[in-house]
């Protein structure tokens, strides 16, 4: 049984700060990793994907992957109140990202 | 509009009744999925389909039935609803591109079984 672990939070950061969200996974052969954002009462929205060790940047978001440590993280720079949401880490299954295993999500609160 | 749509958005049903949740996508994605989301459990895969007439179980399939006669539709049926099936159900679709396959979600159906 694949497992994806996240701290449920809430993680509170002041506006303008860097928010750091972390995720660990159990299946060593996993190859694809995704971060979804989910606002309350809404559906998950894909914000980042990463497949290789290292960093991947997209605007204010940076995903980091360390396969040796089985660790994925998401950094949000210059956090805004609109970033307040639950962030879901997802790990792709056989053949890539077709069957996703999700963590339970980390709730982020960006305070004014 | 193009995308993935679910219906109904909200449903209340009684224990023991059959209920079907609909999912329709206009991207012609080959893969479609049904997840349920519950507090403390996150999103869990119920069933998925790799193509029309090809379906397979996910992590929590008991009590659910799926079919996929057309690529664009993937209905989920609860044959005899139970209170434990009260949840938010999300349909998703993706087009396989190897490890960079990305899944996109519908807006969800909130189901309450009383």
Short mmCIF file of C-alpha atoms in Angstrom, two decimals, chain B residues 25-102:
data_model
loop_
_atom_site.label_atom_id
_atom_site.label_comp_id
_atom_site.label_asym_id
_atom_site.label_seq_id
_atom_site.Cartn_x
_atom_site.Cartn_y
_atom_site.Cartn_z
CA UNK B 25 -15.27 15.10 -20.24
CA UNK B 26 -14.77 16.85 -23.56
CA UNK B 27 -10.99 16.43 -23.91
CA UNK B 28 -11.18 12.86 -25.23
CA UNK B 29 -8.78 11.84 -22.46
CA UNK B 30 -8.24 8.11 -22.36
CA UNK B 31 -8.04 7.81 -18.57
CA UNK B 32 -10.83 8.62 -16.16
CA UNK B 33 -10.95 8.22 -12.40
CA UNK B 34 -13.33 8.38 -9.47
CA UNK B 35 -12.06 9.54 -6.09
CA UNK B 36 -13.82 10.13 -2.82
CA UNK B 37 -12.66 12.71 -0.31
CA UNK B 38 -13.26 12.36 3.39
CA UNK B 39 -11.87 14.24 6.38
CA UNK B 40 -8.77 12.51 7.65
CA UNK B 41 -8.43 10.29 4.59
CA UNK B 42 -7.77 12.68 1.80
CA UNK B 43 -8.60 11.61 -1.74
CA UNK B 44 -8.91 7.88 -2.28
CA UNK B 45 -9.25 6.16 -5.64
CA UNK B 46 -12.45 4.16 -6.11
CA UNK B 47 -12.25 3.02 -9.74
CA UNK B 48 -10.44 4.04 -12.87
CA UNK B 49 -10.66 3.40 -16.57
CA UNK B 50 -7.89 3.34 -19.15
CA UNK B 51 -10.25 3.42 -22.15
CA UNK B 52 -13.81 2.64 -23.15
CA UNK B 53 -14.87 -0.77 -21.82
CA UNK B 54 -11.72 -1.06 -19.66
CA UNK B 55 -12.17 -0.46 -15.94
CA UNK B 56 -10.28 -1.48 -12.82
CA UNK B 57 -10.56 -1.22 -9.08
CA UNK B 58 -8.79 1.34 -7.00
CA UNK B 59 -8.19 1.47 -3.28
CA UNK B 60 -11.82 1.54 -2.06
CA UNK B 61 -14.10 -0.11 -4.69
CA UNK B 62 -16.55 -1.99 -2.46
CA UNK B 63 -20.16 -0.89 -2.88
CA UNK B 64 -19.51 0.90 -6.17
CA UNK B 65 -19.98 -0.03 -9.81
CA UNK B 66 -18.64 1.79 -12.87
CA UNK B 67 -19.05 1.50 -16.59
CA UNK B 68 -17.51 3.23 -19.57
CA UNK B 69 -19.31 2.56 -22.83
CA UNK B 70 -18.13 5.88 -24.33
CA UNK B 71 -14.78 7.58 -23.91
CA UNK B 72 -16.33 10.79 -22.63
CA UNK B 73 -18.57 9.35 -19.89
CA UNK B 74 -17.71 7.52 -16.71
CA UNK B 75 -20.70 7.07 -14.39
CA UNK B 76 -20.32 5.83 -10.82
CA UNK B 77 -23.19 3.87 -9.28
CA UNK B 78 -23.77 3.14 -5.64
CA UNK B 79 -25.90 0.02 -5.83
CA UNK B 80 -27.29 0.22 -2.30
CA UNK B 81 -26.17 3.40 -0.61
CA UNK B 82 -24.88 3.29 2.97
CA UNK B 83 -24.17 6.13 5.38
CA UNK B 84 -20.45 5.39 5.12
CA UNK B 85 -20.66 6.44 1.48
CA UNK B 86 -21.51 9.99 2.48
CA UNK B 87 -18.61 11.87 0.94
CA UNK B 88 -17.49 14.28 -1.74
CA UNK B 89 -16.87 12.47 -5.00
CA UNK B 90 -14.47 13.76 -7.62
CA UNK B 91 -14.10 12.59 -11.17
CA UNK B 92 -10.81 13.20 -12.95
CA UNK B 93 -9.36 12.59 -16.38
CA UNK B 94 -5.93 12.45 -17.95
CA UNK B 95 -4.22 11.64 -21.22
CA UNK B 96 -1.30 9.32 -20.73
CA UNK B 97 2.04 10.92 -21.64
CA UNK B 98 4.36 8.86 -19.53
CA UNK B 99 5.56 10.16 -16.22
CA UNK B 100 4.37 13.68 -16.97
CA UNK B 101 0.71 12.69 -17.17
CA UNK B 102 -1.41 15.26 -15.37
#
